Structure formats: structure tokens, C-alpha cells
mmCIF file of C-alpha atoms and ligand atoms in Angstrom:
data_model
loop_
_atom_site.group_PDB
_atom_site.id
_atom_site.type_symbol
_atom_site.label_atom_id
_atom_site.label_comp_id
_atom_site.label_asym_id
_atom_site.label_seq_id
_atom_site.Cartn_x
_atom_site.Cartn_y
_atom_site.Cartn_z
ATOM 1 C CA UNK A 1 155.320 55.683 122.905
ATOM 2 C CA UNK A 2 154.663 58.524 120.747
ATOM 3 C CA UNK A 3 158.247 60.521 121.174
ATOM 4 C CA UNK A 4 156.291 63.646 121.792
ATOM 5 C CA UNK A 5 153.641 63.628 118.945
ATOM 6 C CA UNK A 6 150.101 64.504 119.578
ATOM 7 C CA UNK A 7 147.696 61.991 118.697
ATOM 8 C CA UNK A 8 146.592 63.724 115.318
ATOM 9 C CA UNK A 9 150.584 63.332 114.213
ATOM 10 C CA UNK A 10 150.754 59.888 115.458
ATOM 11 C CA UNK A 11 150.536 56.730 112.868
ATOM 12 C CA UNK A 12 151.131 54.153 115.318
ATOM 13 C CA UNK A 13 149.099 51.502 113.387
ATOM 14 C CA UNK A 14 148.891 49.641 116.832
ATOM 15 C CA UNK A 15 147.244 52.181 119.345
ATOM 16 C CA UNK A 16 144.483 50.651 121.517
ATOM 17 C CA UNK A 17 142.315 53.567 120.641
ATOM 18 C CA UNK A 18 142.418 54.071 116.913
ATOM 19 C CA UNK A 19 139.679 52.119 116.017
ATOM 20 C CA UNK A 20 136.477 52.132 117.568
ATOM 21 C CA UNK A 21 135.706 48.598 118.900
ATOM 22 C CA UNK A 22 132.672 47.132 117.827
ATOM 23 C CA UNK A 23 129.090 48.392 119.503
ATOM 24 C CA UNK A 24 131.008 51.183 120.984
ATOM 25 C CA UNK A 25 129.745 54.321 121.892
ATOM 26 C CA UNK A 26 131.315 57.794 121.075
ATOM 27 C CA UNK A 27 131.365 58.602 124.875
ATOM 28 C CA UNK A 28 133.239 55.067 125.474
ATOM 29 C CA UNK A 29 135.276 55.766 122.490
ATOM 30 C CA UNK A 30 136.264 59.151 123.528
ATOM 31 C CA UNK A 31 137.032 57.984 127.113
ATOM 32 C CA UNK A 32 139.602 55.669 125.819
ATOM 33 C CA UNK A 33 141.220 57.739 123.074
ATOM 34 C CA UNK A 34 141.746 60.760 126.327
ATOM 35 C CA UNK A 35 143.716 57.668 128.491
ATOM 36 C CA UNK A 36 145.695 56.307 125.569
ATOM 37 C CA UNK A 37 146.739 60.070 124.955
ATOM 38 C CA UNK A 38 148.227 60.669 128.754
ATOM 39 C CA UNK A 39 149.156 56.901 128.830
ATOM 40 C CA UNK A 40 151.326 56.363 125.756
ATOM 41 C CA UNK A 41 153.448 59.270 126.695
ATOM 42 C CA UNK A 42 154.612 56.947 129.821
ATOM 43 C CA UNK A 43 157.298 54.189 128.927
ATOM 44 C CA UNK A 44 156.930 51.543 131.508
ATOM 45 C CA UNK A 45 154.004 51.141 133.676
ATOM 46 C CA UNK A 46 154.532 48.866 137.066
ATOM 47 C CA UNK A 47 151.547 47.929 139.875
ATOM 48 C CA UNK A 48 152.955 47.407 143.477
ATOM 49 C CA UNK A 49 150.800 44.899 145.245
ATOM 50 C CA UNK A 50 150.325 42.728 147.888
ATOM 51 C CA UNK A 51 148.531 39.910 149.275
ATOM 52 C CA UNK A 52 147.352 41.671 152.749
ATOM 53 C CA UNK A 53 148.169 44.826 154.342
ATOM 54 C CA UNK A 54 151.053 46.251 156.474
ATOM 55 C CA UNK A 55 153.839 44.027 154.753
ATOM 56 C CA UNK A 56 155.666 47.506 153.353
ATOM 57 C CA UNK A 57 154.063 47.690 150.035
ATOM 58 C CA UNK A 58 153.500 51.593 150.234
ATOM 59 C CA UNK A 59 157.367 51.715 151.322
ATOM 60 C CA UNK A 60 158.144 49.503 148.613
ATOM 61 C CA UNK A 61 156.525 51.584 145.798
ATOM 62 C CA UNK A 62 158.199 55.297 147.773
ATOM 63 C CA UNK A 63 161.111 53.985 148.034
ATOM 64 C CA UNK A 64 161.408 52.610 144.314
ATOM 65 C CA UNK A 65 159.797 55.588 142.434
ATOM 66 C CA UNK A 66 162.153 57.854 144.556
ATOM 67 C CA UNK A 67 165.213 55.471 143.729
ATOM 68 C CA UNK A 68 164.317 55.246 139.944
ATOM 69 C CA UNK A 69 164.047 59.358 139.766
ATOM 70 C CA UNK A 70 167.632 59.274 141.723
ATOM 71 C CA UNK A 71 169.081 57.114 138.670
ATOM 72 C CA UNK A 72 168.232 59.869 136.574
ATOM 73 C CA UNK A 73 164.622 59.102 135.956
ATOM 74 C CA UNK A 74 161.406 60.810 135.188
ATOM 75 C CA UNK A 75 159.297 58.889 137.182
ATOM 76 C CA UNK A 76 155.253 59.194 138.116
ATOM 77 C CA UNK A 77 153.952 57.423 141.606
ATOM 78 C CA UNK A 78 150.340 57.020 141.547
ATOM 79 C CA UNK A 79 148.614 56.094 144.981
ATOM 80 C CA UNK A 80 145.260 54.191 144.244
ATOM 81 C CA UNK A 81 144.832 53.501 147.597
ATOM 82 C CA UNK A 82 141.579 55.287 147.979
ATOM 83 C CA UNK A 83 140.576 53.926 151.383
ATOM 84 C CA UNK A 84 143.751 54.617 153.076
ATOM 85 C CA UNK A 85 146.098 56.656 151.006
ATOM 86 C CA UNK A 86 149.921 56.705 152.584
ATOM 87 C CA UNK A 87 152.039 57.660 149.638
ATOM 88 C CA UNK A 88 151.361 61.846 150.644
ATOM 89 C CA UNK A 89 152.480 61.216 154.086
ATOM 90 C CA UNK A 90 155.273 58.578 153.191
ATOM 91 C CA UNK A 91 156.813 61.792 150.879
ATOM 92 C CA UNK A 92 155.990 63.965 153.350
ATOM 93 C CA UNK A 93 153.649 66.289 150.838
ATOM 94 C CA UNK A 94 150.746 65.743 153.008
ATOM 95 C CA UNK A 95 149.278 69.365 152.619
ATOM 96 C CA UNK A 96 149.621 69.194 148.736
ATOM 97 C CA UNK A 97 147.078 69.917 146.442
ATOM 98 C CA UNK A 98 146.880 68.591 142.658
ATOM 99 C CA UNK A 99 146.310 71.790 140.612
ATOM 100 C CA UNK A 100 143.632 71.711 137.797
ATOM 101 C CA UNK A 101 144.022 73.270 134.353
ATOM 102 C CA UNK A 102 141.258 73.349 132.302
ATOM 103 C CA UNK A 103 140.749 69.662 131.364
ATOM 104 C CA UNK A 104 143.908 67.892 133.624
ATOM 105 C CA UNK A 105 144.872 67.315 136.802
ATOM 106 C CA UNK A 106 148.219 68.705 137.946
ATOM 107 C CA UNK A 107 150.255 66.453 140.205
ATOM 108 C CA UNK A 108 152.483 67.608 142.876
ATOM 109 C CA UNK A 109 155.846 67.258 142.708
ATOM 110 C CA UNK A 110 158.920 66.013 144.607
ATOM 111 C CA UNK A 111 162.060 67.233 144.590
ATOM 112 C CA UNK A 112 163.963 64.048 144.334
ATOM 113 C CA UNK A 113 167.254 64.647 141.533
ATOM 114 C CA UNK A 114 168.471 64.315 138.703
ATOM 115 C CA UNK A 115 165.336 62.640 137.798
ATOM 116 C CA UNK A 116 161.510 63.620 138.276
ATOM 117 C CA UNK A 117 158.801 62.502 140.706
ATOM 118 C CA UNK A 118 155.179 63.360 140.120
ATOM 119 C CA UNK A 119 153.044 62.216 142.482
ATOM 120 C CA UNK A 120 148.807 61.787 142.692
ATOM 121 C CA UNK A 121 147.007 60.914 145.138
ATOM 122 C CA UNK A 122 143.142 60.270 146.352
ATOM 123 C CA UNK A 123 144.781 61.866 149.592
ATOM 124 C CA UNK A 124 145.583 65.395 147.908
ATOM 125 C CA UNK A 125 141.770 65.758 147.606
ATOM 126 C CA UNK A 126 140.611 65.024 151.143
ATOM 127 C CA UNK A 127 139.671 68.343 153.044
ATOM 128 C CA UNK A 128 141.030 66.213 156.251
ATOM 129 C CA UNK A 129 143.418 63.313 156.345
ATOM 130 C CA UNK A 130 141.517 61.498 158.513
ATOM 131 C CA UNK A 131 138.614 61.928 156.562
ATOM 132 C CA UNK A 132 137.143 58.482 155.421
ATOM 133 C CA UNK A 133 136.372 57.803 152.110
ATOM 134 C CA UNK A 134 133.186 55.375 151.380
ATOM 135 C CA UNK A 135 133.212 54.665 148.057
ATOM 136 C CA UNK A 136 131.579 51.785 146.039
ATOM 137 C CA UNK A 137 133.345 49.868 142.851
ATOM 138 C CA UNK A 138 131.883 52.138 140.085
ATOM 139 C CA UNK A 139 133.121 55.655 142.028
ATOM 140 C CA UNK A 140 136.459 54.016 142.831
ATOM 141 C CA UNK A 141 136.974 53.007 138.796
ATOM 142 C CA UNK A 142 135.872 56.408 137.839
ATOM 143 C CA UNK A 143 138.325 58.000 140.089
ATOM 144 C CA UNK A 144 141.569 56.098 139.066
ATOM 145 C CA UNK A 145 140.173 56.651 136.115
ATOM 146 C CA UNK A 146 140.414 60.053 135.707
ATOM 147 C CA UNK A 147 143.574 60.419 137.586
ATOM 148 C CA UNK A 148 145.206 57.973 134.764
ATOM 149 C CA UNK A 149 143.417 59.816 131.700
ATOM 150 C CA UNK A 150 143.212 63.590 132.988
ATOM 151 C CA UNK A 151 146.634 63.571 134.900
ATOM 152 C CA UNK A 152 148.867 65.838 133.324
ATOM 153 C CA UNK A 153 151.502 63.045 133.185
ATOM 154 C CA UNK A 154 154.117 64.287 130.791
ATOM 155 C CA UNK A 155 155.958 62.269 129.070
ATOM 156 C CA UNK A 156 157.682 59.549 131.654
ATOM 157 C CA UNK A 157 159.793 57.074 132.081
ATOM 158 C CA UNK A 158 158.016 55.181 134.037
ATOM 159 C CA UNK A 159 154.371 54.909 136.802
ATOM 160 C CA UNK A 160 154.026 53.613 139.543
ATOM 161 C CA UNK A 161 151.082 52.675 140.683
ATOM 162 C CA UNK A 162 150.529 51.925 144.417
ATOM 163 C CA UNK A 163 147.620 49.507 144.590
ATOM 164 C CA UNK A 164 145.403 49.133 148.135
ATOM 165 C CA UNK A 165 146.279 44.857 149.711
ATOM 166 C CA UNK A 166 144.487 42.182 148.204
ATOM 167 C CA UNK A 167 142.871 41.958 144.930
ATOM 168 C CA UNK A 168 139.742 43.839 144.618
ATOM 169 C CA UNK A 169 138.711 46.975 142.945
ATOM 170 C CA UNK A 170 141.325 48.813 142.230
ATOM 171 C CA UNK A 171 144.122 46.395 141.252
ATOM 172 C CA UNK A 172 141.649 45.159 139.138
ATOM 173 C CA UNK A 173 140.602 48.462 137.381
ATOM 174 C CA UNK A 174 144.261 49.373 136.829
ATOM 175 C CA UNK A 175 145.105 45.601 134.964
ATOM 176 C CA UNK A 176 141.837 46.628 132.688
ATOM 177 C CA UNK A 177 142.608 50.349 132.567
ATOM 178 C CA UNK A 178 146.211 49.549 131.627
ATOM 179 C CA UNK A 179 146.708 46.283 129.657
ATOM 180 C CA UNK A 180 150.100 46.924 128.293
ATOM 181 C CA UNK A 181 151.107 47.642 131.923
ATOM 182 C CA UNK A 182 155.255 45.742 132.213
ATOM 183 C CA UNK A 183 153.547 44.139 135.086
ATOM 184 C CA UNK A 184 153.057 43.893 138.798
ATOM 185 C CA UNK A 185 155.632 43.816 141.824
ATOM 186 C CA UNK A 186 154.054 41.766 144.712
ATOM 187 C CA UNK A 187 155.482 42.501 147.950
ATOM 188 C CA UNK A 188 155.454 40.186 150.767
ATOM 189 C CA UNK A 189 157.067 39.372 154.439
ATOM 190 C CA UNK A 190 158.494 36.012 155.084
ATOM 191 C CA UNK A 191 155.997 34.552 157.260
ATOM 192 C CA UNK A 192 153.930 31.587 156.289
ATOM 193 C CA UNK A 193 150.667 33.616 156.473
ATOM 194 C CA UNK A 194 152.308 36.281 154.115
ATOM 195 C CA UNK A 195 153.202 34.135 151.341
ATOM 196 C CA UNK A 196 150.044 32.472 151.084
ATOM 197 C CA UNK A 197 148.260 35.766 150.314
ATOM 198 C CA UNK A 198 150.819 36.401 147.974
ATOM 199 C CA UNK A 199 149.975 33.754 145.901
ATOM 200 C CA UNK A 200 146.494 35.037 145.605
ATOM 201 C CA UNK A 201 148.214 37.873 143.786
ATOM 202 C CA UNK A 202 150.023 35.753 141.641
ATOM 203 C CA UNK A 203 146.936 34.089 140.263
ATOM 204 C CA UNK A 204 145.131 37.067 140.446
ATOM 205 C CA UNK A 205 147.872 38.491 137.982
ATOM 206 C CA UNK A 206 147.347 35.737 135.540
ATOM 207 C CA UNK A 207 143.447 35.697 135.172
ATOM 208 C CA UNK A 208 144.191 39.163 134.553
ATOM 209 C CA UNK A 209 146.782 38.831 132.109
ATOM 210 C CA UNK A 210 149.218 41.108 133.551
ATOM 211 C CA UNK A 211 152.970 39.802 133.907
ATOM 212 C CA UNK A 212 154.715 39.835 137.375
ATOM 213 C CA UNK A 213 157.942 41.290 137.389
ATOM 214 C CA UNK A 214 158.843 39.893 140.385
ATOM 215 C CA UNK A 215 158.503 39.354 144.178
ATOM 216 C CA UNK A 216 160.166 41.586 147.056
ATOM 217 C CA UNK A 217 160.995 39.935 150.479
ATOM 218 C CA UNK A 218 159.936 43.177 152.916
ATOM 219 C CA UNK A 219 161.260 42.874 156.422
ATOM 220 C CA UNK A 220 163.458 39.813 155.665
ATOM 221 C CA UNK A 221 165.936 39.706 159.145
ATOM 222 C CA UNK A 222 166.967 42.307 161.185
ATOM 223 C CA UNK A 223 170.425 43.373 161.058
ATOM 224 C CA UNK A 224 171.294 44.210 165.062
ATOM 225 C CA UNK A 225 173.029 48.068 164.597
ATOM 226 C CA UNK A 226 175.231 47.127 167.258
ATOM 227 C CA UNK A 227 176.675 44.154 166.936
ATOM 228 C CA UNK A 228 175.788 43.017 163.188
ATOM 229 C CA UNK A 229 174.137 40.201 163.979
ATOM 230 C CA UNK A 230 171.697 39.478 161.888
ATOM 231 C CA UNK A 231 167.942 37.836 163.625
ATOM 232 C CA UNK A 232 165.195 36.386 161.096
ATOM 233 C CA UNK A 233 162.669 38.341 163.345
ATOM 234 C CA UNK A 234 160.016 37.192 160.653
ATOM 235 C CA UNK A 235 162.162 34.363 159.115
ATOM 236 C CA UNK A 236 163.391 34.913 155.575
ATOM 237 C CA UNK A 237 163.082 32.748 152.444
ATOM 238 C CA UNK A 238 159.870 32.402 152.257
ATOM 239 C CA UNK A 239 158.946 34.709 149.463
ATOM 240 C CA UNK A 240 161.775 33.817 147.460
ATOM 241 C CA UNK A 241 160.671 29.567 148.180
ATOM 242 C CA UNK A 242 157.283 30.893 146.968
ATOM 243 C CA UNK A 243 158.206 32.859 143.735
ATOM 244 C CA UNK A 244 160.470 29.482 142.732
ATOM 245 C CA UNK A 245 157.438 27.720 143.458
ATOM 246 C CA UNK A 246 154.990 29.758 141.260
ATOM 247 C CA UNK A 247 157.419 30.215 138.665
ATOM 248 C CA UNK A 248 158.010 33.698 138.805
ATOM 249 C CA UNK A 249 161.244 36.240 139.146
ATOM 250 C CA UNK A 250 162.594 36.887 142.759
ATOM 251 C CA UNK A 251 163.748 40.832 142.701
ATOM 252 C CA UNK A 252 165.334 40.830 146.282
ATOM 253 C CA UNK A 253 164.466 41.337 149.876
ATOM 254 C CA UNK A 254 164.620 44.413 152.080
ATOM 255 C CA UNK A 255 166.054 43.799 155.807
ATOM 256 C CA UNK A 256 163.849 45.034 159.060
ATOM 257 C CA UNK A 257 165.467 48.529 159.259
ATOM 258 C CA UNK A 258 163.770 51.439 162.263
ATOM 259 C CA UNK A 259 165.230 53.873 159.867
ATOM 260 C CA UNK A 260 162.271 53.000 157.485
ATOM 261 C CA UNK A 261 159.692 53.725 159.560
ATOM 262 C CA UNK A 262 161.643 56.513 160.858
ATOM 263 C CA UNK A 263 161.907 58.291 157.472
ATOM 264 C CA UNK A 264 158.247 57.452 156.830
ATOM 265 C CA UNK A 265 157.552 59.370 159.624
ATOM 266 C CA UNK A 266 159.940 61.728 158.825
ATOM 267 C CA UNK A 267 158.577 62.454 155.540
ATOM 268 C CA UNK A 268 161.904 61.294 153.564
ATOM 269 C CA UNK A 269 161.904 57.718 151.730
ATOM 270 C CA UNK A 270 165.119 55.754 153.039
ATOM 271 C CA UNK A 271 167.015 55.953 149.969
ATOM 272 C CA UNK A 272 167.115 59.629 149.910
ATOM 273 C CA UNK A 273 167.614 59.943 153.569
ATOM 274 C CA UNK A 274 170.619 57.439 154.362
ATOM 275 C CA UNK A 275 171.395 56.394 150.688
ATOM 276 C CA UNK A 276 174.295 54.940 152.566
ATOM 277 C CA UNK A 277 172.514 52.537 154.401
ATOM 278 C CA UNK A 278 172.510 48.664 153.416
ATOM 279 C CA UNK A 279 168.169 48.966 153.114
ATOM 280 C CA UNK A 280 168.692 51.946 151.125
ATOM 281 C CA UNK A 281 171.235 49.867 148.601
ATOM 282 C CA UNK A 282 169.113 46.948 148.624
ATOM 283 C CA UNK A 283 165.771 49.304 147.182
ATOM 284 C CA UNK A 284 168.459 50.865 144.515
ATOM 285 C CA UNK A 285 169.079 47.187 143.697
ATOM 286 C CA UNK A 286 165.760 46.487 143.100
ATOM 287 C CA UNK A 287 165.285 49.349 140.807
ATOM 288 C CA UNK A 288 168.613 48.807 139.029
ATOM 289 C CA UNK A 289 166.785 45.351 138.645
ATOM 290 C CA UNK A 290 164.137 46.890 137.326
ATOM 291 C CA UNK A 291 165.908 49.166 134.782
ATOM 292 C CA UNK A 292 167.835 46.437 133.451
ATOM 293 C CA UNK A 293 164.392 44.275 132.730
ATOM 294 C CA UNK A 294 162.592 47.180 130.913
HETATM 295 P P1 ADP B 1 151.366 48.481 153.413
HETATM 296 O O1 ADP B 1 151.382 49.482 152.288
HETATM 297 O O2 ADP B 1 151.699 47.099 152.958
HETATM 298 O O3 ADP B 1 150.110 48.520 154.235
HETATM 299 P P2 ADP B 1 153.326 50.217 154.683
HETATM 300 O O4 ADP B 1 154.287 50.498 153.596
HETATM 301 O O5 ADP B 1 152.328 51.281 155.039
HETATM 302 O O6 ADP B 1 152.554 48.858 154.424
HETATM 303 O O7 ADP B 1 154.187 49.793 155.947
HETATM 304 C C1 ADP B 1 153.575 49.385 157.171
HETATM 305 C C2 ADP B 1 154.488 49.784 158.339
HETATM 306 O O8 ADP B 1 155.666 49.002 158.299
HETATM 307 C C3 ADP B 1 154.926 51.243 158.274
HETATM 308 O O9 ADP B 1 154.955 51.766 159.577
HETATM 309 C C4 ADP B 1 156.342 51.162 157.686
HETATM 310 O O10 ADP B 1 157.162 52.236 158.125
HETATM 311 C C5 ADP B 1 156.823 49.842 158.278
HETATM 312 N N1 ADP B 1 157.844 49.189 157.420
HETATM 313 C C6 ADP B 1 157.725 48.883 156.109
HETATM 314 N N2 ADP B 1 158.857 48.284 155.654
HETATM 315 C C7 ADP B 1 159.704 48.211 156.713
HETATM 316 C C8 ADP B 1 161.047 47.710 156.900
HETATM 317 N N3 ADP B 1 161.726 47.151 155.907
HETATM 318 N N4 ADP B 1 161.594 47.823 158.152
HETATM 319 C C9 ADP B 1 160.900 48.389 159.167
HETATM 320 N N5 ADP B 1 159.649 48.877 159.065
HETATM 321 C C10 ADP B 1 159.051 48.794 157.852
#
């Protein structure tokens, strides 16, 4: 962290980017020195992922950027879900547009108190939301790429980065992109099927040297609103058995809750729109979590 010096005041004797590493070229090495610039300006640096899709991990990333800038935060959520970006819709900025100066992109922003939430997103450039976007490795690197390194950031407390399921491209570009990253979040439901894919990510995580902060139970039981009872719909357990197993942190589990797919809809993350509400407290838990760990 550079406490607000440019990179000409900065002695930082460890920066990635001071020296030029060996055969590099000036392009390469200019590349790099323009991400460590935006990147060292951002405290703590966290990659949601998740072993397969529809398991909550977009929610799960919303729902703790917007909790951390609630505690006070100046938070950045980055979506690198360039196939099927959610994160505009999930904050209800769907129609945004990231401005351009002359050499950064300008996210949009949320209005989300007494922190800050900045927010990109391959979605804010699509003409259409239903436009598809067909894009190889090499165009997908270059793009989170350039969102990292020519984002006009700011100086942060902490990114989020909301990775596409599985382990593939982009997960992969952000561990390289971002070694001193604090580490990934996998997200998971209880079942069987869930957890296995989950463990993909933990292993994943380790060939790519990047810690994992911990595991999040997603639609663990269903509290009945009427009667309190509460159903394992999915089961529960499961991804806390599995994160004992693998020898990693459990953070906490999130219950089965309408009102979350309600506020997606509705454009409002859960914990701003019924911070009240026992899902809402268990997200804020998870961030407090989170806090405390940094
Ligand atoms: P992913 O990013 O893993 O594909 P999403 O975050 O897009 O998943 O969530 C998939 C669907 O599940 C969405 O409709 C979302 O509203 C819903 N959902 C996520 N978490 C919960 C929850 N705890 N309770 C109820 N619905 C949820």
C-alpha cells in the first residue's frame, strides 16, 4: 500500500514491478508497472468462487461488498463474469455505463453508506444485456486485464472480484494477475454434488498459490416464515464437513431466504433491503469475519 504516493514517490523496496524481470520486454514491463500502480492503492483483494454455477456465488460477492461498504468501507466489486455478467442487475445499475478519462476506466457507483461501492463490469459495456459475448482465453485475460490496471480504482479498502463457476480462464487470470490477492471465498450449497465441485476449487486454489479464506454454506435450510420451522431443503453441513476435511476455514452459511431472490430482482442486495432479516445478519457476519481476518 502506498498511503497515497505516486509511484515516482514510492520506495517500497518490495513492489512487484520495480525491477524488470529477466528477458522482459518494455511493453511487458510497462503493463505491469500500470496494474501495480491501480492495484497497490487497494488493501485487501478477495476472489468469490465456486465449484459450478447457480449455488449464490454472485449473491454472495453483492451481498458482501455491499455489507463491507455498510461497515464503513470503501469497497470495489469487480464482476469477471464475462459470459454471463449478474453483478449490474443484482445492484440494480443495469443501464450504467463506466466513464472513460483519458487513460482509465471510470466505474459506476453505488450508493451504499457510510462506506463506498465501485462497481465494473463486462456488462456495463454490452450495447444489449442479452447480448452474448464469445470470447476466447487471450481476449478474456486482456479484458480483466485492463479493467484491473486502467480502472480508476482509488485507493480501497478492499476488491472484490466476482469470478464466473469452475476454474477456467478467468479465476485463473485473476490468481496470476493478482498474486498477493488475501485469497479466495468458495461458495457452495450443501448437496453432495455441490461439495464435490468445491473441492475442485480448493485444489485449484493451491496449484495456484492463492490462500482460501474460507467456505460459505449458500442455501443451507429454509427457515418456514410462518411457523419457524426450519427444513434442510438442500441438507446442511456439507460444506462445512468438506472445509474440515480439506483443511480450510468455514466462514458461515446463508439460510434459503425468497427475499434474496426477491431483492435480486428488485435491484437491492438483502442486507441493504431488510438489514433486519436473519440472511441479512448472517452476510454481515461473514464480512465482520472477514474484517477481523484482514
Ligand atoms: P451463481 O453466481 O452461483 O450462478 P446467483 O448468485 O446468480 O448464482 O444465484 C442463483 C439464483 O439463486 C438467483 O436467482 C438467486 O437469487 C438465488 N439465490 C442465491 N442465494 C439464495 C438464497 N440464499 N436463498 C434463495 N435464493 C438464493
Amino acid at each position: 500500500m502506498t498511503d497515497g504516493k505516486t509511484c515516482e514517490e514510492c520506495d517500497d523496496s518490495r513492489c512487484a514491478a520495480r525491477d524488470r524481470r529477466e528477458g522482459e520486454a518494455d511493453e511487458a514491463l510497462r503493463e505491469r508497472r500500470a496494474l501495480e500502480a491501480r492495484m497497490c492503492r487497494i488493501r485487501h483483494k478477495v476472489v468469490v468462487l465456486s465449484g459450478k454455477g447457480g449455488v449464490g456465488k454472485s449473491t454472495v460477492a453483492v451481498n458482501l461488498a455491499t455489507a463491507l461498504a455498510m461497515a464503513g468501507k470503501r469497497v470495489g466489486l469487480l464482476d469477471v463474469d464475462i459470459h454471463g455478467p449478474s453483478v449490474p442487475k443484482l445492484l440494480h445499475v443495469e443501464g450504467g455505463r463506466l466513464g472513460a478519462s483519458e487513460n482509465a476506466l471510470i466505474p459506476v457507483e453505488v450508493e451504499c453508506g457510510p462506506g463506498k461501492l465501485v462497481v465494473m463490469s463486462i456488462g456495463f459495456l454490452l450495447r444489449n444485456r442479452d447480448d452474448a459475448v464469445i470470447w476466447r482465453g487471450p481476449m478474456k485475460l486482456g479484458a480483466i486485464r485492463q479493467f484491473l490496471a486502467e480502472g480508476e480504482w482509488g485507493d480501497l479498502d478492499w476488491l472484490v472480484i466476482d469470478s464466473p463457476p469452475g476454474t477456467g480462464d478467468e479465476p485463473l487470470t485473476v490468481a496470476q494477475l493478482l498474486p498477493d490477492a488475501d485469497g479466495a471465498i468458495v461458495v457452495t450449497t450443501p448437496q453432495d454434488v455441490a461439495v464435490a465441485d468445491v473441492r475442485r476449487c480448493v485444489v485449484f486454489c493451491r496449484q495456484v498459490k492463492m490462500p482460501v479464506i474460507g467456505v460459505v454454506e449458500n442455501m443451507s435450510g429454509y427457515t418456514c416464515p410462518k411457523c419457524g420451522e426450519v427444513s434442510g431443503i438442500f441438507g446442511s453441513g456439507g460444506g462445512k464437513a468438506m472445509a474440515e476435511e480439506m483443511g480450510v476455514p468455514y466462514l458461515g452459511d446463508i439460510p434459503i431466504d425468497p427475499e434474496v431472490v426477491a431483492s435480486g430482482d428488485g435491484g437491492a442486495p438483502i442486507v441493504r433491503s431488510k438489514p433486519g432479516s436473519e440472511t441479512a445478519r448472517a452476510f454481515a457476519r461473514i464480512a465482520a469475519t472477514l474484517m477481523e481476518k484482514a
